[in-house]
Short mmCIF file of C-alpha atoms and ligand atoms in Angstrom, two decimals:
data_model
loop_
_atom_site.label_atom_id
_atom_site.label_comp_id
_atom_site.label_asym_id
_atom_site.label_seq_id
_atom_site.Cartn_x
_atom_site.Cartn_y
_atom_site.Cartn_z
CA MET A 24 0.02 0.06 -0.15
CA LEU A 25 1.12 3.52 -0.49
CA ARG A 26 2.13 5.62 2.55
CA THR A 27 -1.83 7.19 3.16
CA HIS A 28 -0.67 10.69 3.91
CA LEU A 29 0.33 11.16 -0.03
CA PRO A 30 -2.37 13.02 -1.70
CA LEU A 31 -4.89 10.57 -3.17
CA GLY A 32 -6.10 13.16 -5.59
CA GLY A 33 -4.25 14.65 -8.67
CA GLY A 34 -1.76 17.23 -7.61
CA PHE A 35 1.77 18.39 -7.92
CA PHE A 36 4.19 16.35 -6.19
CA ASP A 37 6.85 18.22 -3.53
CA GLY A 38 4.70 21.44 -4.65
CA TYR A 39 5.21 21.73 -7.94
CA ARG A 40 6.76 20.17 -11.28
CA VAL A 41 5.78 16.59 -11.25
CA HIS A 42 2.18 15.94 -11.37
CA LEU A 43 0.99 12.79 -9.03
CA LEU A 44 -1.73 11.01 -10.40
CA SER A 45 -3.35 8.47 -8.75
CA THR A 46 -6.38 7.42 -10.49
CA ARG A 47 -6.87 6.28 -14.24
CA ALA A 48 -9.11 9.25 -14.68
CA GLN A 49 -6.50 11.53 -13.52
CA LEU A 50 -3.89 9.82 -15.68
CA ALA A 51 -6.64 10.16 -18.99
CA ALA A 52 -6.98 13.83 -18.21
CA TRP A 53 -3.14 14.49 -17.79
CA ARG A 54 -2.51 12.32 -21.17
CA GLY A 55 -4.72 14.75 -22.94
CA GLU A 56 -3.27 17.70 -22.23
CA GLN A 57 -0.47 17.88 -24.58
CA PRO A 58 -1.29 15.70 -27.22
CA GLU A 59 0.95 16.76 -29.92
CA ARG A 60 4.08 16.09 -27.60
CA PRO A 61 5.64 12.23 -27.87
CA LEU A 62 4.77 10.48 -24.26
CA HIS A 63 7.30 8.43 -22.97
CA PHE A 64 6.73 5.91 -20.19
CA VAL A 65 8.89 3.94 -17.46
CA PRO A 66 7.04 1.53 -15.30
CA THR A 67 8.93 0.78 -11.98
CA MET A 68 7.85 -0.86 -8.89
CA GLY A 69 9.62 2.24 -7.18
CA ALA A 70 12.39 2.38 -4.81
CA LEU A 71 14.01 4.30 -7.35
CA HIS A 72 18.04 4.20 -8.00
CA GLN A 73 20.48 5.36 -10.32
CA GLY A 74 19.40 2.75 -12.85
CA HIS A 75 15.87 4.12 -13.11
CA ARG A 76 17.38 7.60 -12.90
CA SER A 77 18.82 6.99 -16.76
CA LEU A 78 15.81 5.43 -18.02
CA LEU A 79 14.06 8.38 -17.05
CA GLU A 80 16.49 10.93 -18.17
CA ARG A 81 16.89 8.91 -21.33
CA ALA A 82 13.14 9.04 -21.91
CA GLY A 83 13.07 12.78 -21.99
CA ARG A 84 15.94 13.29 -24.65
CA PRO A 85 14.39 14.67 -27.74
CA ARG A 86 14.31 12.39 -30.78
CA ALA A 87 14.45 12.75 -34.57
CA ALA A 88 11.66 14.95 -34.70
CA GLY A 89 13.12 17.73 -32.42
CA THR A 90 10.13 17.86 -29.75
CA THR A 91 10.67 17.26 -26.22
CA PRO A 92 8.87 14.25 -24.94
CA ARG A 93 6.81 14.04 -22.29
CA VAL A 94 7.82 11.47 -19.61
CA LEU A 95 5.71 9.50 -17.38
CA LEU A 96 6.61 7.12 -14.67
CA SER A 97 4.76 4.65 -12.75
CA ILE A 98 5.23 3.44 -9.43
CA PHE A 99 3.23 0.04 -8.64
CA VAL A 100 4.15 -2.64 -6.76
CA ASN A 101 2.46 -5.56 -8.73
CA PRO A 102 1.26 -8.36 -6.52
CA LEU A 103 0.69 -10.80 -9.34
CA GLN A 104 4.43 -10.89 -10.21
CA PHE A 105 5.42 -11.79 -6.59
CA GLY A 106 5.27 -15.68 -5.58
CA PRO A 107 4.37 -17.13 -2.54
CA GLY A 108 7.29 -16.60 0.27
CA GLU A 109 8.46 -13.70 -2.08
CA ASP A 110 8.99 -10.37 -0.79
CA PHE A 111 5.78 -8.41 -1.86
CA SER A 112 4.99 -7.40 1.81
CA ARG A 113 8.33 -5.72 2.40
CA TYR A 114 9.46 -4.54 -1.04
CA PRO A 115 10.78 -1.14 -0.31
CA ARG A 116 8.35 1.60 -0.86
CA ASP A 117 9.47 5.34 -0.57
CA LEU A 118 7.07 7.77 -2.75
CA GLU A 119 8.66 10.63 -1.49
CA ALA A 120 12.42 9.86 -2.10
CA ASP A 121 11.00 8.56 -5.58
CA GLY A 122 8.84 11.89 -6.09
CA ALA A 123 12.48 13.68 -5.75
CA LEU A 124 14.44 11.33 -7.79
CA ALA A 125 11.73 11.74 -10.52
CA ARG A 126 11.76 15.49 -10.57
CA ALA A 127 15.42 15.77 -10.56
CA ALA A 128 15.48 13.52 -13.27
CA GLY A 129 12.85 15.70 -15.34
CA VAL A 130 9.72 13.64 -15.05
CA ALA A 131 6.46 15.39 -16.02
CA ALA A 132 4.08 13.16 -14.02
CA LEU A 133 4.23 10.00 -11.76
CA PHE A 134 1.30 7.48 -11.75
CA ALA A 135 0.99 5.63 -8.60
CA PRO A 136 -2.11 4.07 -8.57
CA GLN A 137 -4.01 1.78 -6.10
CA GLN A 138 -4.11 -1.75 -6.66
CA GLU A 139 -7.94 -1.51 -7.58
CA GLU A 140 -7.31 1.16 -10.24
CA ILE A 141 -5.00 -1.61 -12.23
CA TYR A 142 -6.97 -4.38 -11.38
CA PRO A 143 -10.63 -3.23 -10.93
CA GLY A 144 -12.50 -6.71 -11.23
CA GLY A 145 -9.78 -8.20 -8.73
CA GLU A 146 -6.93 -10.87 -9.58
CA ALA A 147 -9.28 -13.40 -10.03
CA ALA A 148 -11.42 -12.40 -12.82
CA LEU A 149 -8.29 -11.13 -14.50
CA THR A 150 -7.52 -11.46 -18.31
CA ARG A 151 -3.91 -12.82 -18.41
CA VAL A 152 -1.19 -12.10 -20.99
CA ILE A 153 0.84 -15.69 -21.33
CA PRO A 154 4.15 -15.32 -23.74
CA PRO A 155 5.61 -18.20 -24.91
CA SER A 156 6.98 -20.47 -22.55
CA SER A 157 10.18 -20.85 -24.42
CA LEU A 158 10.96 -17.55 -22.93
CA THR A 159 8.99 -17.61 -19.41
CA ALA A 160 10.11 -20.91 -18.60
CA VAL A 161 13.64 -20.55 -18.32
CA LEU A 162 16.62 -18.35 -16.62
CA CYS A 163 14.67 -16.72 -13.75
CA GLY A 164 11.50 -18.37 -14.85
CA ARG A 165 12.09 -21.48 -13.70
CA SER A 166 12.73 -20.61 -9.90
CA ARG A 167 9.39 -18.11 -10.37
CA PRO A 168 6.84 -19.73 -12.00
CA GLY A 169 3.83 -17.39 -13.47
CA HIS A 170 6.40 -14.22 -12.60
CA PHE A 171 6.86 -13.01 -16.44
CA GLU A 172 3.15 -14.22 -16.88
CA ALA A 173 2.39 -11.64 -14.31
CA VAL A 174 4.85 -8.98 -15.45
CA ALA A 175 3.65 -8.83 -18.90
CA THR A 176 -0.23 -8.82 -17.72
CA VAL A 177 0.84 -5.49 -15.72
CA VAL A 178 2.72 -4.14 -18.25
CA CYS A 179 -0.03 -4.46 -20.94
CA ARG A 180 -2.64 -3.35 -18.51
CA LEU A 181 -0.36 0.20 -18.02
CA LEU A 182 0.13 0.26 -21.30
CA ALA A 183 -3.36 0.09 -22.25
CA LEU A 184 -3.98 3.07 -19.65
CA VAL A 185 -1.03 5.27 -20.54
CA LYS A 186 -0.99 4.69 -24.29
CA PRO A 187 2.49 5.90 -24.48
CA ASP A 188 4.39 6.36 -27.98
CA ARG A 189 7.79 4.60 -26.44
CA LEU A 190 8.47 2.55 -23.53
CA LEU A 191 11.77 2.27 -21.62
CA LEU A 192 13.21 -0.44 -19.95
CA GLY A 193 16.63 -1.68 -18.42
CA GLU A 194 18.66 -4.11 -19.71
CA LYS A 195 19.53 -5.43 -16.62
CA ASP A 196 16.45 -7.20 -16.46
CA TRP A 197 17.36 -8.94 -19.62
CA GLN A 198 14.84 -11.70 -19.43
CA GLN A 199 11.80 -9.51 -19.01
CA LEU A 200 13.18 -6.85 -21.44
CA VAL A 201 12.80 -9.96 -24.31
CA ILE A 202 9.48 -11.28 -23.12
CA LEU A 203 7.82 -7.40 -23.18
CA ARG A 204 9.60 -6.78 -26.75
CA ARG A 205 7.84 -10.20 -27.65
CA VAL A 206 4.35 -9.64 -26.18
CA ILE A 207 4.38 -6.33 -27.97
CA ALA A 208 5.12 -7.12 -31.24
CA ASP A 209 3.15 -10.19 -31.09
CA LEU A 210 -0.12 -8.12 -29.67
CA GLY A 211 0.84 -5.47 -32.25
CA LEU A 212 0.87 -2.65 -29.59
CA PRO A 213 1.44 0.52 -30.99
CA THR A 214 4.45 1.46 -28.87
CA SER A 215 8.13 1.26 -29.47
CA VAL A 216 10.57 -0.13 -27.03
CA GLU A 217 13.83 1.63 -26.10
CA ALA A 218 16.32 -0.34 -23.65
CA CYS A 219 19.24 1.27 -21.82
CA GLY A 220 22.46 -0.49 -20.38
CA THR A 221 22.67 -1.46 -16.76
CA VAL A 222 23.58 1.05 -14.55
CA ARG A 223 26.30 -0.65 -12.05
CA GLU A 224 27.43 0.66 -8.54
CA HIS A 225 31.34 1.85 -7.95
CA ASP A 226 32.32 -1.94 -7.43
CA GLY A 227 30.42 -3.23 -10.55
CA LEU A 228 27.32 -4.52 -8.71
CA ALA A 229 24.18 -3.86 -11.24
CA CYS A 230 21.89 -1.22 -9.32
CA SER A 231 18.67 -2.92 -7.99
CA SER A 232 16.02 -1.71 -5.68
CA ARG A 233 16.49 -5.19 -3.48
CA HIS A 234 19.86 -3.82 -2.25
CA ARG A 235 18.34 -1.94 0.42
CA TYR A 236 17.87 -5.57 1.91
CA LEU A 237 21.32 -5.85 2.15
CA SER A 238 23.49 -5.01 5.53
CA ALA A 239 26.72 -3.44 5.10
CA SER A 240 28.72 -6.82 4.90
CA GLU A 241 26.10 -8.39 2.60
CA ARG A 242 26.77 -5.44 0.24
CA LEU A 243 30.24 -6.00 0.41
CA GLN A 244 29.76 -9.93 -0.47
CA ALA A 245 27.36 -9.14 -3.27
CA GLY A 246 30.27 -7.04 -4.96
CA ALA A 247 31.62 -10.95 -5.76
CA LEU A 248 28.85 -11.44 -8.46
CA PRO A 249 29.92 -9.18 -11.10
CA GLU A 250 33.41 -10.41 -10.29
CA ALA A 251 32.80 -13.82 -11.11
CA LEU A 252 31.16 -12.55 -14.20
CA ASP A 253 34.63 -10.57 -15.23
CA ALA A 254 36.26 -13.73 -14.67
CA ALA A 255 34.18 -15.74 -17.07
CA GLU A 256 34.38 -12.87 -19.37
CA ALA A 257 38.14 -13.28 -19.21
CA LEU A 258 38.39 -16.78 -19.73
CA TYR A 259 36.18 -16.47 -22.69
CA ARG A 260 38.30 -13.52 -24.18
CA ALA A 261 41.28 -16.17 -23.62
CA GLY A 262 39.48 -18.60 -25.85
CA THR A 263 37.43 -20.67 -23.56
CA VAL A 264 34.01 -21.13 -25.18
CA GLU A 265 32.67 -24.38 -23.55
CA ALA A 266 29.50 -23.74 -21.17
CA GLU A 267 30.83 -25.65 -19.03
CA ALA A 268 33.82 -24.07 -18.30
CA LEU A 269 32.60 -20.46 -18.16
CA ARG A 270 29.51 -21.83 -15.88
CA GLY A 271 31.98 -23.56 -13.64
CA ILE A 272 34.01 -20.54 -13.01
CA VAL A 273 31.19 -18.50 -12.05
CA ARG A 274 30.32 -21.59 -9.77
CA GLN A 275 33.73 -21.35 -8.39
CA ARG A 276 34.08 -17.84 -7.69
CA LEU A 277 30.28 -17.78 -6.15
CA ASN A 278 31.15 -20.67 -3.98
CA ALA A 279 34.36 -18.88 -2.89
CA SER A 280 32.86 -15.61 -2.26
CA GLY A 281 29.86 -17.25 0.01
CA LEU A 282 26.87 -16.14 -2.30
CA ALA A 283 24.50 -19.15 -2.80
CA LEU A 284 24.21 -19.55 -6.51
CA GLU A 285 20.91 -20.04 -7.76
CA ALA A 286 21.58 -20.69 -11.34
CA VAL A 287 23.96 -19.89 -14.06
CA ASP A 288 22.98 -20.43 -17.89
CA LEU A 289 24.92 -20.04 -21.02
CA VAL A 290 22.03 -18.98 -23.73
CA GLN A 291 21.15 -17.28 -27.06
CA PRO A 292 20.56 -13.73 -25.85
CA HIS A 293 17.30 -13.52 -28.13
CA SER A 294 15.78 -16.94 -28.14
CA LEU A 295 16.92 -17.55 -24.65
CA ALA A 296 17.71 -20.92 -25.77
CA ALA A 297 20.53 -23.00 -23.68
CA LYS A 298 23.75 -23.17 -25.92
CA ASP A 299 26.71 -25.44 -25.37
CA ARG A 300 29.60 -23.31 -26.40
CA ALA A 301 29.64 -19.59 -26.59
CA ASN A 302 29.91 -18.91 -30.25
CA ARG A 303 29.37 -15.95 -31.78
CA PHE A 304 26.89 -14.02 -29.30
CA SER A 305 25.91 -15.52 -26.07
CA LEU A 306 24.72 -14.59 -22.81
CA LEU A 307 25.81 -15.77 -19.51
CA ALA A 308 22.98 -15.27 -17.22
CA VAL A 309 23.26 -15.59 -13.06
CA ALA A 310 20.86 -15.66 -10.31
CA ALA A 311 22.39 -15.91 -6.81
CA HIS A 312 20.90 -15.08 -3.11
CA CYS A 313 23.21 -12.71 -0.62
CA GLY A 314 21.42 -13.18 2.80
CA SER A 315 17.64 -12.62 1.72
CA CYS A 316 18.11 -10.63 -1.39
CA ARG A 317 18.18 -12.34 -4.81
CA LEU A 318 20.49 -11.06 -7.06
CA ILE A 319 21.01 -11.30 -11.05
CA ASP A 320 23.20 -10.11 -13.51
CA HIS A 321 24.65 -11.25 -16.95
CA ARG A 322 27.08 -10.94 -19.35
CA PHE A 323 26.94 -10.72 -23.24
CA LEU A 324 29.72 -12.66 -24.87
CA MET A 325 30.47 -11.48 -28.30
CA SER A 326 33.43 -12.84 -30.56
CA ARG A 327 33.84 -9.86 -32.44
CA LEU A 328 32.37 -6.56 -32.84
CA PRO A 329 28.97 -5.76 -34.27
CA ILE A 330 28.20 -5.78 -38.29
CA VAL A 331 25.45 -4.12 -39.41
CA ALA A 332 23.91 -4.92 -42.80
CA ILE A 333 21.87 -2.54 -44.76
CA ASP A 334 20.48 -3.98 -48.16
CA GLY A 335 18.03 -2.64 -50.34
CA PRO A 336 17.55 -1.33 -54.01
CA ALA A 337 19.01 1.56 -55.70
CA GLY A 338 17.84 5.23 -54.76
CA ALA A 339 16.26 4.07 -51.31
CA GLY A 340 18.88 6.64 -49.46
CA LYS A 341 21.03 4.05 -48.46
CA SER A 342 24.86 5.60 -48.56
CA THR A 343 23.17 8.96 -46.98
CA VAL A 344 21.59 6.92 -43.93
CA THR A 345 24.55 4.41 -43.51
CA ARG A 346 27.13 6.92 -43.65
CA ALA A 347 25.59 8.81 -40.83
CA PHE A 348 24.15 6.21 -38.66
CA ALA A 349 28.09 4.50 -38.93
CA ARG A 350 29.19 7.77 -37.64
CA ARG A 351 26.75 7.88 -34.81
CA LEU A 352 27.61 4.56 -33.70
CA GLY A 353 31.74 5.03 -34.43
CA LEU A 354 31.76 2.08 -36.45
CA LEU A 355 33.53 1.80 -39.98
CA TYR A 356 31.23 2.55 -43.02
CA LEU A 357 31.30 -0.06 -45.80
CA ASP A 358 29.98 1.26 -49.57
CA THR A 359 30.18 -1.95 -51.19
CA GLY A 360 28.28 0.19 -54.05
CA ALA A 361 31.10 2.47 -54.42
CA MET A 362 33.48 -0.94 -54.86
CA TYR A 363 31.24 -1.74 -57.70
CA ARG A 364 31.11 1.68 -59.23
CA ALA A 365 34.58 1.62 -58.95
CA VAL A 366 35.18 -1.46 -60.88
CA THR A 367 32.88 -0.32 -63.45
CA TRP A 368 34.60 2.79 -63.72
CA TRP A 369 37.80 0.83 -64.30
CA VAL A 370 35.94 -1.30 -66.99
CA ARG A 371 35.31 1.74 -69.06
CA GLN A 372 38.41 3.22 -68.51
CA GLN A 373 40.12 -0.07 -69.91
CA GLY A 374 37.66 0.20 -73.01
CA ALA A 375 36.24 -3.33 -72.24
CA ASP A 376 33.05 -4.75 -72.67
CA PRO A 377 30.95 -4.22 -69.46
CA ALA A 378 28.46 -6.90 -70.55
CA ASP A 379 31.10 -9.49 -71.15
CA PRO A 380 32.50 -11.27 -68.22
CA ALA A 381 35.36 -12.56 -69.94
CA ALA A 382 36.37 -9.09 -70.89
CA VAL A 383 35.67 -8.24 -67.39
CA ALA A 384 37.70 -10.95 -65.43
CA PRO A 385 41.16 -9.84 -66.20
CA LEU A 386 40.76 -6.60 -65.04
CA LEU A 387 40.17 -7.67 -61.55
CA ASP A 388 43.68 -9.46 -61.25
CA GLY A 389 45.78 -7.47 -59.21
CA LEU A 390 43.22 -4.78 -58.77
CA ASP A 391 44.13 -2.68 -56.10
CA LEU A 392 40.86 -1.02 -54.61
CA ARG A 393 40.80 0.91 -51.32
CA LEU A 394 38.05 2.60 -49.45
CA LEU A 395 40.20 4.99 -47.09
CA GLY A 396 38.67 7.04 -43.92
CA GLY A 397 38.25 5.51 -40.45
CA ALA A 398 35.40 5.67 -38.56
CA GLY A 399 32.94 8.97 -38.60
CA VAL A 400 35.17 10.18 -41.71
CA GLU A 401 34.35 10.90 -45.21
CA GLN A 402 35.24 8.10 -47.41
CA GLN A 403 38.13 7.81 -50.40
CA VAL A 404 37.81 5.49 -53.22
CA LEU A 405 41.30 4.91 -54.11
CA LEU A 406 41.70 1.89 -57.38
CA ASN A 407 45.00 1.52 -58.64
CA GLY A 408 46.16 4.89 -57.10
CA HIS A 409 43.50 6.81 -58.59
CA ASP A 410 41.28 8.90 -56.41
CA VAL A 411 38.18 7.98 -58.18
CA THR A 412 35.62 8.98 -55.32
CA ALA A 413 33.90 11.40 -57.39
CA ALA A 414 34.12 9.94 -61.21
CA ILE A 415 32.34 6.83 -59.74
CA ARG A 416 29.05 9.06 -59.09
CA SER A 417 28.65 9.81 -62.83
CA PRO A 418 25.34 9.24 -64.49
CA GLU A 419 27.50 6.84 -66.95
CA VAL A 420 28.63 4.65 -64.02
CA THR A 421 25.27 4.46 -62.70
CA ALA A 422 24.02 3.26 -66.08
CA LEU A 423 26.25 0.44 -66.22
CA VAL A 424 27.03 -0.85 -62.56
CA SER A 425 24.10 -3.18 -62.51
CA THR A 426 25.57 -4.95 -65.60
CA VAL A 427 29.27 -5.34 -64.11
CA ALA A 428 27.89 -6.01 -60.92
CA ALA A 429 25.85 -9.14 -62.12
CA HIS A 430 29.12 -10.81 -63.20
CA ALA A 431 30.20 -14.02 -60.81
CA CYS A 432 34.00 -12.68 -61.24
CA VAL A 433 32.94 -9.57 -60.13
CA ARG A 434 30.78 -10.43 -57.17
CA GLN A 435 33.15 -13.30 -55.77
CA ALA A 436 36.21 -10.89 -55.92
CA LEU A 437 34.40 -8.16 -54.19
CA THR A 438 32.70 -10.58 -51.58
CA ALA A 439 36.16 -11.88 -50.57
CA GLN A 440 37.54 -8.32 -50.07
CA GLN A 441 34.53 -7.46 -47.92
CA ARG A 442 34.72 -10.21 -46.16
CA ALA A 443 38.17 -9.85 -45.48
CA MET A 444 37.35 -6.19 -44.14
CA GLY A 445 34.93 -7.50 -41.71
CA GLU A 446 36.63 -10.01 -40.36
CA ARG A 447 37.07 -8.13 -36.95
CA GLY A 448 32.99 -6.90 -37.30
CA GLY A 449 33.01 -2.65 -36.10
CA LEU A 450 31.48 -2.05 -39.45
CA VAL A 451 28.17 -0.91 -41.22
CA ALA A 452 28.01 -2.11 -44.67
CA GLU A 453 25.64 -1.46 -47.43
CA GLY A 454 24.47 -2.97 -50.54
CA ARG A 455 22.57 -5.62 -52.27
CA ASP A 456 23.64 -8.85 -50.72
CA ILE A 457 25.39 -8.00 -47.40
CA GLY A 458 22.74 -9.73 -45.18
CA THR A 459 22.34 -12.25 -47.39
CA ALA A 460 25.88 -13.24 -49.12
CA VAL A 461 28.67 -11.23 -47.48
CA PHE A 462 27.64 -11.21 -43.71
CA PRO A 463 24.82 -13.67 -43.35
CA ASP A 464 25.90 -13.46 -39.77
CA ALA A 465 25.66 -9.70 -39.12
CA GLU A 466 23.88 -9.04 -35.80
CA CYS A 467 21.38 -6.53 -37.37
CA LYS A 468 20.19 -6.65 -40.99
CA VAL A 469 17.78 -4.07 -42.63
CA PHE A 470 15.97 -3.72 -46.00
CA LEU A 471 16.03 -0.14 -46.81
CA THR A 472 13.84 0.37 -49.41
CA ALA A 473 11.18 3.34 -50.77
CA THR A 474 8.41 3.11 -53.71
CA VAL A 475 9.85 3.46 -57.02
CA ALA A 476 8.09 7.06 -57.07
CA GLU A 477 9.78 8.17 -54.23
CA ARG A 478 13.35 6.99 -55.58
CA ALA A 479 12.59 8.87 -58.74
CA ARG A 480 11.95 12.10 -56.91
CA ARG A 481 15.35 11.76 -54.65
CA ARG A 482 17.00 10.92 -58.00
CA ALA A 483 15.66 14.16 -59.81
CA PHE A 484 16.60 15.88 -56.71
CA ASP A 485 20.39 14.68 -56.50
CA LEU A 486 20.95 15.05 -60.19
CA GLU A 487 19.70 18.50 -60.05
CA GLN A 488 21.95 19.72 -57.14
CA ARG A 489 25.09 18.04 -58.81
CA GLY A 490 24.44 19.91 -61.72
CA PHE A 491 23.53 16.72 -64.20
CA PRO A 492 20.75 17.06 -66.57
CA VAL A 493 17.43 15.53 -65.03
CA PRO A 494 15.08 13.24 -67.13
CA PRO A 495 11.67 13.13 -67.23
CA HIS A 496 9.93 11.54 -64.32
CA GLU A 497 8.59 8.63 -66.18
CA GLU A 498 12.04 7.80 -67.83
CA LEU A 499 13.60 8.14 -64.21
CA GLU A 500 10.95 5.54 -62.65
CA ALA A 501 11.34 3.20 -65.70
CA SER A 502 15.03 3.41 -65.31
CA ILE A 503 14.81 2.55 -61.77
CA ALA A 504 12.16 0.09 -61.97
CA GLU A 505 14.48 -1.77 -64.43
CA ARG A 506 17.68 -1.99 -62.26
CA ASP A 507 15.41 -3.15 -59.73
CA ARG A 508 14.61 -6.06 -62.26
CA LEU A 509 18.12 -6.46 -63.08
CA ASP A 510 19.44 -6.49 -59.30
CA SER A 511 17.00 -9.09 -58.40
CA SER A 512 17.15 -11.24 -61.14
CA ARG A 513 20.56 -11.69 -61.60
CA GLN A 514 22.00 -15.23 -61.27
CA GLU A 515 25.10 -14.16 -59.06
CA ALA A 516 23.98 -12.75 -55.23
CA PRO A 517 20.64 -11.24 -56.56
CA LEU A 518 19.23 -7.98 -54.46
CA LEU A 519 17.00 -10.18 -51.98
CA GLN A 520 15.59 -9.56 -48.35
CA ALA A 521 17.37 -11.78 -46.08
CA GLU A 522 14.84 -13.65 -43.85
CA ASP A 523 16.21 -12.22 -40.75
CA ALA A 524 16.24 -8.61 -42.24
CA THR A 525 13.97 -6.14 -40.98
CA GLU A 526 12.16 -4.00 -43.66
CA LEU A 527 12.56 -0.12 -43.33
CA ILE A 528 10.44 1.69 -45.85
CA THR A 529 11.74 5.19 -46.07
CA ASP A 530 8.77 7.19 -47.75
CA GLY A 531 8.11 10.03 -45.85
CA LEU A 532 10.89 10.01 -43.61
CA THR A 533 13.32 12.28 -42.90
CA ILE A 534 17.07 11.30 -42.65
CA ALA A 535 17.01 11.74 -38.89
CA GLU A 536 13.88 9.66 -38.58
CA VAL A 537 15.31 6.74 -40.58
CA ILE A 538 18.50 6.95 -38.46
CA GLU A 539 16.49 7.00 -35.48
CA ALA A 540 14.65 3.95 -36.72
CA LEU A 541 17.86 2.21 -37.55
CA ASP A 542 19.58 2.55 -34.04
CA GLY A 543 15.83 1.26 -32.57
CA LEU A 544 16.65 -1.99 -34.69
CA PHE A 545 20.37 -2.32 -34.23
CA ARG A 546 19.57 -1.98 -30.38
CA GLN A 547 16.80 -5.17 -30.45
CA ARG A 548 19.85 -6.92 -31.99
CA VAL A 549 22.75 -5.45 -29.93
CA PRO A 550 22.12 -4.66 -26.36
CA GLU A 551 24.41 -1.45 -24.80
CA ASP A 552 25.45 -3.88 -22.34
CA ALA A 553 27.07 -5.90 -25.00
CA TRP A 554 28.72 -3.08 -26.74
CA ARG A 555 28.44 0.92 -26.40
CA PRO A 556 29.94 3.09 -28.77
CA GLN A 557 33.42 4.33 -27.36
CA ALA A 558 32.41 7.55 -26.69
CA ALA A 559 29.28 6.36 -24.82
CA THR A 560 31.53 4.02 -22.58
CA ASP A 561 34.02 6.43 -21.79
CA GLU A 562 31.30 8.81 -20.75
CA GLY A 563 29.48 6.23 -18.53
O1 PAF B 605 10.84 -4.12 -13.59
C1 PAF B 605 10.00 -4.18 -12.77
O2 PAF B 605 10.23 -2.88 -11.98
C2 PAF B 605 8.72 -4.45 -13.12
O3 PAF B 605 8.82 -5.69 -13.25
C3 PAF B 605 7.43 -3.93 -13.84
C4 PAF B 605 8.34 -3.80 -15.47
C5 PAF B 605 7.84 -2.44 -13.47
C6 PAF B 605 6.11 -4.57 -13.70
O4 PAF B 605 6.04 -4.53 -12.78
#
């Protein structure tokens, strides 16, 4: 129960600034006040800490559209998600301190309902949300049956009341995040999900409301949990990938520290399926007990830096957004289209027939093709010592590049070079077959497209800007449609959306909005806990 002396009617918390909303009616009235501003929502059970604060501050950041969102925080200790014998009755409740933190974090309103506001018909008659058991019955779900169903139920209920544009959740509760993302996607709920990396205390212990249960000596002891994960990560970096060995070192370290291990698992981060070996991308997840406090933590184990594969038809704006997105992430920009253009330029230069593979193949021998420029730097294309950066963008090269790029010899030569460039990861690559042929194991695959009409409009604008003659619109549309046909029907590596790619249609979106959308897709696949851009790591 909330403390009774707090105002139960709507009002301002702590005198001013944070609206305190206690009922659904107050929430609805507040919500309707500024419908033009995006509403970002952070659901919590209160007893706020620095992890919550970082979520709340993130929630308030202006996004692509430039408008500053309104942030709504909810505090509701959901009885459904506590099992028999769990800590529902003693779960820390401190609305005054929470209100102060909320205010400092720029929260616009705090929704702190009583139970009957959330479950008006009572618990027994409640409609419940049951996510797939492959996600709920594993990891923490083994020792907390019904917990994730209850979390999904209350979050859906809150989303129905709040109707936020965006829901912000912490990666600390990774399983909860995976489940809620799945529920929101499966039910088609109109809210996007943004996740925030785990915030840690001075000794690496992940912030948690339940740390209030720890005595001073237990708090010291709890630091052994992140240390055990550090040890497992070091073992992995030294080449050990067997699940048993990685779990073994965590077990051993926790035993030595006196923490009681509940479980340690190696799983695939998105499906949560158990793994025998930590190849490519894995999650090592631990639950342990320190006194009466249950602690959870995890490490993502990645064998290389992330790769983003952005495929799509010509003229969809891939180059502009991929370059900008690579800069935002601080990753290398690999413009494979520029490589095919460079070869096309060379074929023309040498006077060879671009349609004849037998004439093109010898020109590839010993070809010295380089893309210069590091992360965030404009790319320069050098071919056999010539700077062809500008020349490869001419309409003559544009007209021939599909023909040249369709030859098996060209694709094989350039695919091999691209794979070598991506061996250690750390790049954002764009092209036609990146997600299917070049980097089929890319963490994030996007098929960026736009209607033919929209692409013709953009092409006309681009030609005009660069001082080239602009053909009639119908002619541009026809040539774009023909290029799509050629790219999609060629034998070698046709333009194809990878099965695991997400289609992003850019009609009507600004560049900033496309980049924002790419960032959301990237973060669904590569959590901040697994990888953050260098600058962000330094800040954190
Ligand atoms: O993570 C939490 O605090 C809770 O599980 C949530 C999402 C607020 C649902 O009660």
